[in-house]
Coordinates of C-alpha atoms and ligand atoms in Angstrom, one line a residue:
M14 CA 49.3 -45.5 -95.1
K15 CA 52.9 -44.6 -95.9
R16 CA 55.4 -47.1 -97.1
L17 CA 58.8 -46.0 -95.9
E18 CA 61.8 -46.6 -98.2
S19 CA 65.5 -46.8 -97.7
Y20 CA 68.0 -44.5 -99.5
V21 CA 71.0 -46.6 -100.5
C22 CA 73.5 -46.7 -103.4
G23 CA 72.3 -43.2 -104.4
G24 CA 68.6 -43.9 -104.7
W25 CA 65.3 -44.8 -102.9
V26 CA 64.7 -48.5 -102.6
A27 CA 61.6 -50.2 -101.2
G28 CA 62.3 -53.3 -99.0
Q29 CA 60.6 -56.6 -99.8
G30 CA 59.1 -59.2 -97.4
P31 CA 58.4 -58.8 -93.7
V32 CA 57.6 -55.3 -92.5
T33 CA 57.3 -53.5 -89.2
A34 CA 54.1 -51.5 -88.7
L35 CA 54.4 -47.9 -87.6
I36 CA 51.5 -47.2 -85.2
N37 CA 50.1 -44.0 -83.7
P38 CA 50.5 -44.8 -80.0
S39 CA 47.6 -42.5 -79.0
T40 CA 45.0 -44.3 -81.2
D41 CA 46.6 -47.7 -82.2
E42 CA 46.0 -46.7 -85.8
V43 CA 48.6 -48.2 -88.3
I44 CA 50.0 -45.2 -90.1
G45 CA 52.9 -46.7 -92.1
E46 CA 55.2 -49.6 -92.5
C47 CA 58.9 -50.3 -93.3
G48 CA 61.0 -53.2 -94.2
S49 CA 64.5 -53.8 -95.5
G50 CA 64.2 -57.3 -97.1
G51 CA 66.0 -57.7 -100.3
I52 CA 68.3 -54.7 -99.8
D53 CA 71.9 -55.5 -100.6
M54 CA 73.5 -54.3 -97.4
A55 CA 77.1 -55.0 -98.5
A56 CA 76.5 -53.0 -101.7
A57 CA 75.0 -50.1 -99.6
L58 CA 78.2 -50.0 -97.5
A59 CA 80.5 -50.3 -100.4
Y60 CA 78.8 -47.5 -102.2
A61 CA 79.1 -45.2 -99.2
R62 CA 82.8 -46.1 -98.9
A63 CA 83.5 -45.7 -102.6
R64 CA 81.5 -42.6 -103.4
G65 CA 80.8 -40.7 -100.1
G66 CA 84.2 -41.2 -98.5
P67 CA 86.4 -39.7 -101.3
A68 CA 83.8 -36.8 -101.8
L69 CA 83.9 -35.8 -98.2
R70 CA 87.7 -36.2 -97.8
E71 CA 88.2 -33.9 -100.8
L72 CA 86.5 -31.1 -98.8
T73 CA 88.0 -28.9 -96.1
F74 CA 86.4 -28.7 -92.7
A75 CA 84.9 -25.4 -93.6
Q76 CA 83.2 -26.9 -96.7
R77 CA 81.9 -29.9 -94.6
G78 CA 80.7 -27.3 -92.1
Q79 CA 78.8 -25.6 -94.9
I80 CA 77.0 -28.9 -95.7
L81 CA 75.9 -29.2 -92.1
R82 CA 74.7 -25.7 -92.0
A83 CA 72.7 -26.4 -95.2
M84 CA 71.3 -29.6 -93.6
S85 CA 70.3 -27.6 -90.5
K86 CA 68.6 -24.9 -92.7
V87 CA 66.5 -27.3 -94.8
L88 CA 65.5 -29.2 -91.7
H89 CA 64.3 -25.9 -90.2
G90 CA 62.2 -25.4 -93.3
G91 CA 60.5 -28.7 -92.7
R92 CA 60.1 -28.2 -88.9
E93 CA 56.3 -28.0 -88.7
E94 CA 55.8 -31.1 -90.9
L95 CA 58.3 -33.0 -88.8
I96 CA 56.6 -31.9 -85.5
A97 CA 53.3 -33.3 -86.8
L98 CA 54.9 -36.6 -87.7
A99 CA 56.5 -36.9 -84.3
I100 CA 53.2 -36.3 -82.6
E101 CA 51.6 -38.9 -84.9
N102 CA 54.2 -41.7 -84.8
G103 CA 56.0 -41.0 -81.5
G104 CA 53.1 -39.9 -79.3
N105 CA 55.1 -36.7 -78.6
T106 CA 53.5 -33.6 -77.3
R107 CA 54.3 -30.5 -79.5
S108 CA 56.9 -29.5 -76.9
D109 CA 58.5 -33.0 -76.9
A110 CA 58.6 -33.0 -80.7
K111 CA 60.3 -29.6 -80.7
F112 CA 62.9 -30.9 -78.2
D113 CA 63.9 -33.7 -80.6
I114 CA 63.7 -31.7 -83.9
D115 CA 65.1 -28.4 -82.6
G116 CA 67.9 -30.5 -81.0
A117 CA 68.7 -31.9 -84.4
I118 CA 68.7 -28.5 -86.1
F119 CA 70.9 -27.0 -83.4
T120 CA 73.4 -29.8 -83.3
L121 CA 73.8 -29.7 -87.1
S122 CA 74.3 -26.0 -87.0
S123 CA 76.8 -26.2 -84.0
Y124 CA 78.9 -28.7 -85.9
G125 CA 78.6 -26.5 -89.0
E126 CA 80.0 -23.6 -86.9
L127 CA 82.8 -25.9 -85.7
G128 CA 83.7 -26.7 -89.3
H129 CA 83.8 -23.0 -90.1
A130 CA 86.1 -22.4 -87.2
L131 CA 88.4 -25.2 -88.3
G132 CA 88.7 -23.5 -91.7
D133 CA 90.5 -24.5 -94.8
R134 CA 92.3 -27.7 -93.6
K135 CA 91.6 -31.3 -94.2
L136 CA 93.5 -32.9 -91.3
L137 CA 94.0 -32.0 -87.7
V138 CA 97.0 -32.0 -85.5
D139 CA 96.4 -33.5 -82.1
G140 CA 98.1 -31.7 -79.3
E141 CA 101.6 -30.2 -79.1
G142 CA 104.6 -31.7 -81.0
V143 CA 107.5 -33.1 -79.1
Q144 CA 111.3 -33.1 -79.7
L145 CA 112.5 -36.7 -79.9
G146 CA 116.2 -36.3 -80.8
R147 CA 119.1 -34.3 -79.6
T148 CA 117.8 -31.4 -81.8
A149 CA 114.5 -30.5 -83.3
R150 CA 115.6 -32.4 -86.5
F151 CA 114.0 -35.4 -85.0
Y152 CA 110.5 -34.4 -84.0
G153 CA 107.1 -36.0 -83.3
E154 CA 103.5 -35.0 -84.0
H155 CA 100.1 -36.7 -83.9
V156 CA 97.6 -36.2 -86.8
L157 CA 94.0 -37.1 -87.0
T158 CA 92.7 -38.2 -90.4
P159 CA 89.2 -39.6 -91.4
R160 CA 88.9 -43.3 -91.4
R161 CA 88.6 -44.7 -94.9
G162 CA 85.4 -46.8 -94.2
V163 CA 81.8 -46.0 -93.5
A164 CA 80.1 -45.0 -90.3
V165 CA 77.1 -47.1 -89.5
H166 CA 74.7 -45.5 -87.1
V167 CA 72.0 -47.6 -85.3
N168 CA 69.6 -45.4 -83.4
A169 CA 67.0 -45.8 -80.7
F170 CA 63.3 -45.1 -81.0
N171 CA 63.0 -42.2 -78.7
F172 CA 64.9 -39.5 -80.6
P173 CA 64.5 -40.2 -84.3
A174 CA 65.5 -36.6 -85.4
W175 CA 68.2 -35.8 -82.9
G176 CA 69.7 -39.3 -83.0
L177 CA 70.2 -39.2 -86.7
A178 CA 71.5 -35.6 -86.7
E179 CA 73.9 -35.7 -83.8
K180 CA 75.7 -38.8 -85.0
A181 CA 75.7 -37.7 -88.7
A182 CA 77.0 -34.2 -87.9
T183 CA 80.1 -35.5 -86.1
A184 CA 80.9 -38.2 -88.7
L185 CA 80.4 -36.0 -91.7
L186 CA 82.5 -33.2 -90.3
A187 CA 85.2 -35.7 -89.5
G188 CA 85.0 -36.7 -93.2
M189 CA 83.3 -40.1 -93.0
P190 CA 80.2 -41.2 -95.0
V191 CA 77.3 -42.4 -93.0
V192 CA 74.7 -45.2 -93.2
S193 CA 72.0 -44.3 -90.7
K194 CA 69.4 -46.7 -89.4
P195 CA 66.5 -45.4 -87.3
A196 CA 64.5 -47.7 -84.9
S197 CA 61.8 -49.1 -87.1
A198 CA 58.7 -48.4 -84.9
T199 CA 59.3 -44.6 -84.9
A200 CA 61.1 -44.2 -88.2
M201 CA 58.7 -41.7 -89.8
V202 CA 60.4 -38.5 -88.7
A203 CA 63.9 -39.8 -89.7
W204 CA 62.6 -41.0 -93.1
R205 CA 61.0 -37.6 -93.8
M206 CA 64.3 -35.8 -92.7
M207 CA 66.2 -38.0 -95.2
Q208 CA 63.7 -37.0 -98.0
I209 CA 64.3 -33.4 -97.1
F210 CA 68.0 -33.8 -97.3
V211 CA 67.9 -35.7 -100.6
D212 CA 65.4 -33.3 -102.3
A213 CA 67.5 -30.3 -101.3
K214 CA 70.7 -31.9 -102.7
V215 CA 72.7 -30.7 -99.8
L216 CA 75.1 -33.7 -99.5
P217 CA 77.6 -35.3 -101.9
D218 CA 76.5 -38.5 -103.5
G219 CA 77.0 -41.4 -101.1
A220 CA 77.8 -39.2 -98.0
L221 CA 74.5 -40.1 -96.2
S222 CA 72.5 -43.3 -96.8
F223 CA 69.5 -44.4 -94.8
L224 CA 68.3 -47.9 -94.0
C225 CA 64.7 -48.2 -93.0
G226 CA 63.7 -51.5 -91.4
S227 CA 65.6 -54.3 -89.7
A228 CA 69.4 -54.1 -89.9
G229 CA 69.5 -57.6 -91.4
K230 CA 73.0 -58.5 -92.4
L231 CA 74.2 -54.8 -92.4
L232 CA 76.8 -55.4 -89.7
D233 CA 78.2 -58.6 -91.2
S234 CA 80.0 -56.6 -93.9
L235 CA 81.7 -54.1 -91.6
A236 CA 85.5 -53.8 -92.2
G237 CA 88.5 -52.5 -90.2
Q238 CA 88.2 -48.9 -91.3
D239 CA 84.5 -48.8 -90.5
V240 CA 82.7 -47.5 -87.4
L241 CA 79.6 -48.7 -85.6
A242 CA 77.9 -46.2 -83.4
F243 CA 74.9 -47.6 -81.5
T244 CA 72.2 -46.1 -79.3
G245 CA 69.7 -48.4 -77.7
S246 CA 69.4 -51.1 -75.0
S247 CA 72.3 -52.8 -73.4
V248 CA 71.0 -56.2 -74.5
T249 CA 71.2 -55.2 -78.2
A250 CA 74.5 -53.5 -77.5
R251 CA 75.9 -56.8 -76.3
T252 CA 74.8 -58.6 -79.4
L253 CA 76.3 -56.0 -81.7
R254 CA 79.6 -55.7 -79.9
S255 CA 80.1 -59.4 -80.0
G256 CA 79.2 -59.7 -83.7
E257 CA 81.7 -61.9 -85.5
G258 CA 82.7 -59.3 -88.1
V259 CA 83.0 -56.6 -85.5
V260 CA 85.3 -58.6 -83.3
A261 CA 87.3 -60.2 -86.1
R262 CA 88.0 -57.0 -87.8
S263 CA 88.4 -54.7 -84.7
V264 CA 85.6 -52.4 -86.0
H265 CA 85.5 -49.2 -83.9
V266 CA 82.4 -49.4 -81.8
N267 CA 80.7 -46.7 -79.7
V268 CA 77.7 -47.6 -77.5
E269 CA 75.2 -45.4 -75.8
A270 CA 72.9 -47.6 -73.7
D271 CA 70.9 -47.8 -70.5
S272 CA 71.4 -45.4 -67.6
L273 CA 69.9 -45.0 -64.2
N274 CA 70.6 -41.3 -63.9
A275 CA 70.6 -39.8 -60.5
A276 CA 69.6 -36.4 -59.1
V277 CA 71.1 -35.6 -55.7
L278 CA 69.7 -33.0 -53.4
A279 CA 72.2 -31.8 -50.9
P280 CA 71.1 -30.9 -47.3
D281 CA 71.9 -27.2 -47.7
V282 CA 69.1 -26.7 -50.2
A283 CA 66.1 -25.2 -48.3
P284 CA 62.5 -25.6 -49.6
G285 CA 61.5 -22.5 -51.6
S286 CA 65.0 -21.4 -52.5
E287 CA 66.0 -20.9 -56.1
T288 CA 68.1 -24.1 -56.1
W289 CA 65.2 -26.0 -54.6
N290 CA 62.8 -24.8 -57.2
L291 CA 65.3 -25.8 -59.9
F292 CA 65.6 -29.3 -58.4
V293 CA 61.8 -29.8 -58.3
A294 CA 61.4 -28.4 -61.9
D295 CA 64.2 -30.6 -63.2
V296 CA 63.0 -33.8 -61.6
S297 CA 59.4 -33.2 -62.7
R298 CA 60.4 -32.3 -66.2
D299 CA 62.6 -35.4 -66.6
I300 CA 59.8 -37.7 -65.4
T301 CA 57.2 -36.2 -67.9
Q302 CA 59.2 -34.9 -70.9
K303 CA 58.9 -37.4 -73.8
T304 CA 56.9 -39.5 -71.3
G305 CA 60.2 -40.3 -69.5
Q306 CA 61.7 -41.9 -72.7
K307 CA 64.9 -39.9 -72.5
C308 CA 68.2 -41.7 -72.0
T309 CA 69.2 -38.8 -69.7
A310 CA 66.0 -38.8 -67.7
I311 CA 66.4 -38.8 -63.9
R312 CA 65.5 -42.3 -62.6
R313 CA 66.8 -42.0 -59.0
V314 CA 66.4 -39.0 -56.7
M315 CA 68.7 -39.0 -53.7
V316 CA 67.0 -37.0 -50.9
P317 CA 68.3 -36.3 -47.4
E318 CA 65.9 -37.8 -44.8
S319 CA 65.3 -34.3 -43.4
R320 CA 63.9 -33.1 -46.7
L321 CA 61.8 -36.2 -47.6
A322 CA 58.4 -34.7 -46.6
D323 CA 59.0 -31.5 -48.5
V324 CA 60.2 -33.2 -51.6
S325 CA 57.3 -35.7 -51.6
E326 CA 54.9 -32.8 -51.3
A327 CA 56.5 -30.7 -54.0
L328 CA 56.7 -33.6 -56.6
S329 CA 53.2 -34.8 -55.8
A330 CA 51.8 -31.3 -56.3
R331 CA 53.5 -31.1 -59.7
L332 CA 52.9 -34.5 -61.0
T333 CA 49.4 -35.3 -60.0
S334 CA 48.2 -32.3 -62.0
V335 CA 49.9 -33.4 -65.3
V336 CA 47.3 -34.0 -68.0
V337 CA 48.0 -37.3 -69.8
G338 CA 46.4 -38.0 -73.1
N339 CA 46.3 -37.7 -76.9
P340 CA 48.9 -35.0 -77.7
T341 CA 46.7 -33.6 -80.5
E342 CA 44.6 -32.1 -77.6
E343 CA 46.1 -28.8 -76.6
S344 CA 45.6 -29.3 -72.9
V345 CA 47.6 -32.5 -72.8
Q346 CA 51.0 -32.2 -71.2
M347 CA 52.2 -35.8 -71.4
G348 CA 51.5 -38.2 -74.3
P349 CA 51.7 -42.0 -74.5
L350 CA 54.7 -44.2 -74.6
A351 CA 55.9 -44.8 -78.1
T352 CA 54.9 -48.4 -78.6
R353 CA 52.9 -51.2 -77.0
A354 CA 56.1 -53.1 -76.4
Q355 CA 57.3 -50.0 -74.4
L356 CA 54.1 -49.9 -72.5
D357 CA 54.4 -53.6 -71.5
D358 CA 58.0 -53.0 -70.6
V359 CA 57.3 -50.0 -68.4
K360 CA 54.4 -51.7 -66.7
S361 CA 56.4 -54.7 -65.8
G362 CA 59.3 -52.4 -64.7
I363 CA 56.9 -50.5 -62.3
A364 CA 55.6 -53.8 -61.0
R365 CA 59.2 -54.9 -60.3
L366 CA 60.0 -51.6 -58.5
A367 CA 56.7 -52.0 -56.5
R368 CA 58.0 -55.2 -55.0
E369 CA 60.8 -53.3 -53.3
T370 CA 59.5 -49.7 -52.9
E371 CA 56.5 -47.8 -51.6
A372 CA 54.0 -45.9 -53.8
L373 CA 54.4 -42.1 -53.5
V374 CA 52.8 -40.6 -56.6
G375 CA 50.8 -42.3 -59.3
G376 CA 50.6 -45.8 -57.8
E377 CA 51.6 -48.2 -60.6
G378 CA 50.8 -45.8 -63.4
E379 CA 47.0 -46.3 -63.8
V380 CA 45.5 -43.4 -65.9
K381 CA 42.4 -42.4 -67.8
P382 CA 43.9 -40.5 -70.7
R383 CA 42.2 -37.4 -72.1
G384 CA 40.9 -37.5 -75.7
V385 CA 41.4 -41.2 -76.1
A386 CA 38.9 -43.9 -76.9
E387 CA 38.4 -46.5 -74.2
G388 CA 41.1 -49.1 -74.2
K389 CA 43.2 -47.4 -76.9
G390 CA 46.8 -46.2 -76.7
C391 CA 50.0 -46.8 -74.7
F392 CA 49.4 -44.6 -71.7
V393 CA 50.8 -44.6 -68.2
A394 CA 50.7 -41.9 -65.5
P395 CA 53.8 -40.2 -63.9
V396 CA 55.0 -42.5 -61.1
V397 CA 57.3 -41.7 -58.2
R398 CA 58.2 -44.6 -55.9
L399 CA 60.0 -44.4 -52.5
A400 CA 62.9 -46.5 -51.3
R401 CA 63.5 -45.7 -47.6
D402 CA 66.3 -48.2 -47.5
P403 CA 67.8 -47.8 -51.1
R404 CA 70.5 -50.5 -50.6
A405 CA 67.8 -53.0 -50.0
A406 CA 66.0 -52.1 -53.3
A407 CA 68.3 -53.6 -56.0
S408 CA 65.8 -53.1 -58.9
V409 CA 66.0 -49.3 -58.4
H410 CA 69.7 -49.3 -59.3
E411 CA 69.7 -52.2 -61.8
H412 CA 66.6 -51.9 -63.9
E413 CA 66.0 -48.9 -66.2
V414 CA 62.2 -48.3 -66.5
F415 CA 62.1 -46.4 -69.8
G416 CA 59.0 -44.3 -69.0
P417 CA 57.7 -41.6 -66.6
V418 CA 59.0 -43.3 -63.5
A419 CA 61.5 -42.3 -60.8
T420 CA 62.3 -43.5 -57.3
I421 CA 63.3 -41.4 -54.3
C422 CA 66.2 -42.9 -52.4
V423 CA 66.6 -41.6 -48.8
Y424 CA 70.1 -40.9 -47.6
S425 CA 71.7 -39.2 -44.6
G426 CA 72.9 -36.0 -46.4
A427 CA 76.6 -37.0 -46.5
A428 CA 78.2 -36.4 -49.9
E429 CA 80.1 -39.8 -49.6
E430 CA 76.9 -41.7 -49.1
A431 CA 75.2 -39.9 -52.0
A432 CA 78.1 -40.9 -54.2
E433 CA 77.9 -44.5 -53.0
L434 CA 74.2 -44.7 -53.9
V435 CA 74.9 -43.1 -57.3
G436 CA 77.6 -45.8 -57.9
L437 CA 75.0 -48.6 -57.3
G438 CA 73.7 -47.6 -60.8
D439 CA 77.0 -49.0 -62.2
G440 CA 77.7 -46.1 -64.6
G441 CA 75.4 -43.3 -65.8
L442 CA 75.1 -40.7 -68.6
V443 CA 74.5 -37.8 -66.2
A444 CA 74.0 -37.1 -62.5
S445 CA 72.6 -33.8 -61.3
I446 CA 73.7 -32.4 -58.0
Y447 CA 71.8 -29.6 -56.3
S448 CA 73.8 -27.6 -53.8
D449 CA 75.1 -24.1 -53.1
E450 CA 77.6 -25.3 -50.5
R451 CA 81.1 -25.4 -52.0
D452 CA 82.6 -27.8 -49.4
W453 CA 79.8 -30.3 -50.0
L454 CA 80.4 -30.1 -53.7
R455 CA 84.2 -30.4 -53.3
A456 CA 83.6 -33.8 -51.7
A457 CA 80.7 -34.9 -54.1
V458 CA 82.2 -34.0 -57.5
P459 CA 85.4 -36.0 -57.5
A460 CA 83.5 -39.0 -55.9
M461 CA 80.7 -38.9 -58.6
A462 CA 82.7 -37.9 -61.7
P463 CA 84.2 -41.3 -62.5
L464 CA 80.7 -42.8 -62.3
N465 CA 79.1 -40.5 -64.9
G466 CA 79.8 -39.0 -68.3
R467 CA 78.4 -35.7 -67.2
L468 CA 77.8 -33.9 -63.9
Y469 CA 75.2 -31.1 -63.8
L470 CA 75.7 -28.8 -60.9
G471 CA 72.3 -27.1 -60.1
S472 CA 72.7 -24.0 -58.1
E473 CA 71.2 -20.6 -57.4
K474 CA 73.4 -18.7 -59.8
M475 CA 72.7 -20.8 -62.9
A476 CA 69.1 -21.7 -62.2
S477 CA 67.6 -19.1 -64.5
Q478 CA 69.6 -20.2 -67.5
S479 CA 69.5 -24.0 -67.2
P480 CA 67.5 -26.2 -69.5
G481 CA 68.0 -29.1 -67.0
P482 CA 70.3 -32.1 -66.9
G483 CA 68.2 -33.9 -69.6
T484 CA 69.3 -31.7 -72.4
V485 CA 72.4 -32.9 -74.3
M486 CA 74.6 -30.1 -75.5
P487 CA 76.8 -30.6 -78.6
Q488 CA 79.6 -28.7 -77.0
L489 CA 79.9 -31.3 -74.1
V490 CA 80.4 -35.0 -74.3
H491 CA 77.5 -37.4 -74.1
G492 CA 78.0 -40.9 -72.9
G493 CA 78.9 -42.7 -69.8
P494 CA 80.8 -45.6 -68.3
G495 CA 79.6 -49.1 -67.4
R496 CA 75.9 -49.7 -67.8
A497 CA 75.6 -46.5 -70.0
G498 CA 77.7 -48.3 -72.6
G499 CA 81.2 -46.8 -72.1
G500 CA 80.7 -44.6 -75.1
E501 CA 81.4 -40.9 -75.8
E502 CA 79.7 -38.7 -78.5
L503 CA 79.6 -35.0 -79.2
G504 CA 81.7 -32.7 -77.1
G505 CA 82.8 -30.6 -80.1
L506 CA 86.1 -31.9 -81.5
R507 CA 86.1 -34.8 -79.1
G508 CA 83.1 -36.5 -80.8
M509 CA 85.0 -36.6 -84.1
S510 CA 87.8 -38.7 -82.8
L511 CA 85.7 -41.9 -83.2
Y512 CA 85.7 -41.3 -86.9
Q513 CA 89.4 -40.4 -87.1
Q514 CA 92.6 -42.3 -87.0
R515 CA 95.2 -40.8 -84.7
T516 CA 98.7 -41.4 -86.3
A517 CA 102.0 -40.5 -84.8
L518 CA 104.4 -38.8 -87.3
Q519 CA 108.1 -38.9 -86.7
G520 CA 110.6 -36.8 -88.8
D521 CA 112.3 -33.6 -89.3
K522 CA 110.5 -30.7 -87.6
S523 CA 110.5 -28.4 -90.6
L524 CA 109.4 -31.2 -92.9
L525 CA 106.5 -32.1 -90.6
A526 CA 105.5 -28.4 -90.4
A527 CA 105.4 -28.1 -94.2
I528 CA 103.3 -31.2 -94.5
L529 CA 100.9 -30.2 -91.8
E530 CA 100.3 -26.7 -93.0
P531 CA 96.7 -26.1 -93.9
G532 CA 95.8 -26.1 -97.6
Ligands
NAP16 P1 66.8 -51.4 -78.9 O1 65.7 -52.3 -79.0 O2 68.1 -51.9 -78.5 O3 67.0 -50.8 -80.5 C1 67.9 -49.9 -80.8 C2 68.3 -50.0 -82.3 O4 68.9 -51.2 -82.5 C3 67.1 -50.0 -83.2 O5 67.4 -49.2 -84.4 C4 66.9 -51.5 -83.6 O6 66.3 -51.7 -84.8 C5 68.3 -51.9 -83.6 N1 68.5 -53.3 -83.4 C6 67.9 -54.2 -82.6 N2 68.4 -55.4 -82.7 C7 69.4 -55.3 -83.6 C8 70.3 -56.3 -84.2 N3 70.3 -57.5 -83.8 N4 71.2 -55.8 -85.1 C9 71.2 -54.5 -85.5 N5 70.4 -53.6 -85.0 C10 69.5 -54.0 -84.1 O7 66.6 -50.1 -78.1 P2 65.3 -49.1 -78.1 O8 64.2 -49.8 -77.5 O9 65.1 -48.5 -79.5 O10 65.8 -47.9 -77.2 C11 65.6 -47.9 -75.8 C12 66.9 -48.0 -75.0 O11 67.9 -47.1 -75.6 C13 66.8 -47.6 -73.6 O12 67.3 -48.6 -72.8 C14 67.6 -46.3 -73.5 O13 68.3 -46.2 -72.3 C15 68.6 -46.5 -74.6 N6 68.9 -45.1 -75.1 C16 70.2 -44.7 -74.8 C17 70.6 -43.4 -75.2 C18 71.9 -42.9 -75.0 O14 72.3 -41.9 -75.6 N7 72.7 -43.5 -74.1 C19 69.7 -42.7 -76.0 C20 68.4 -43.2 -76.3 C21 68.1 -44.4 -75.8 P3 64.7 -52.1 -85.0 O15 64.0 -51.0 -84.4 O16 64.6 -52.2 -86.5 O17 64.6 -53.4 -84.2

């Protein structure tokens, strides 16, 4: 059994006292433990601020980009080992594990490229300058400089690799040191990644620390130049946002939380067309990939009444053939949920949906998993529920069942009605819209855009190139309003702004130009 340690104040430290067990969710075997008792959290933050901050700020964007490229490269070297750990600790299939780990490798390298493109400068000018006086002698500019504190990253259990990497890439490129905390139950992959980074000596001292186990008093010592970026449930988000230190010192907070992402099928999409096939593939993938434990997974599927029979048939054909079981078996296509707590949560979520919806596929998730001893593991089958009157099924729009579960919501086919139903989710990370009819999309897009952080337009022309709406791209923003947390990450340069102070400069134009010159 592995005892996971934290990496703080420039060294590995074992926590004392209570521990969280890391369990293989296919077999219920305990494979490791982690705990953070006795770790001086205030000292860990102070070390990052004092050592990592100056070291990163000393570097140009190009040099920070080189660090990210090096991180990406060494992670690639450890890819097979990380995949094996994700299968063991996360219940991932090999393909699920690659989705997480390759996502981490790609995001680090993308931000590495961005650093290279930004070149030999240490600060960024934001937008165009503006003449303030009668002549250009009195001029204004905005600059972006790294905050002088530490970025604390608290991550969810479902993407231990990508979660660490996407947040760290943005903060490090912006010039802020990071303390990263994975969710305890699935920390194995993130812990091994940290070992890989430390062993390869790719980062300056203090630039990246790692806290394994409960956050304890970590957030109590946050100060006004610090940043807290959180991914997880809206319940935890509320606690963290309202923490005394966070509120009193106006700590910059970014939240990525729950989301009842919608897929909307427009009435023009005929069964058997390219767009139809894309829609069916995307919905099926989102239900089963990572056993539905993806923040971007489709939870609600808006289907015109005229297409209900065809959609039901297509999804049923796809999902009833999915082999659920221990992902170490090659034939298995969907693994278990990550923890027993998740299983209980998903089962009670399905039961809640069942009170307001009809069963369409998979009943309430009963399954006999392949390659698993009787009674072991955290398994549930893919489930599709049907809400013929979606306005009367509040739970469909209010409760995120974080597993392989989606509900079809029947609507008339009007874009305005689809947007209204999407809006019942109270803010989402992503909505996907499937249509080749421009007029329909002209009505749908402006109506749905304010409700979502990202809109994915599935159509005939892009179908062959699309990885689906569930894949988060580093070039585009990730986050969403309302229930989704109101946050924004990634999106190239945009994601860095959380870690930078925007300051207005007023002065003589030529003086400002001289100060803002790269180098
Ligand atoms: P969670 O229970 O809220 O935990 C998330 C993280 O918060 C974990 O690292 C956890 O640590 C930590 N945490 C819990 N209580 C804390 C406290 N009082 N102080 C400081 N840290 C605390 O969420 P989860 O079950 O891991 O994740 C599932 C949820 O995340 C889903 O609802 C999903 O929608 C959401 N999610 C959103 C996104 C997104 O990008 N929007 C991505 C992935 C997941 P411990 O594990 O040590 O308790």
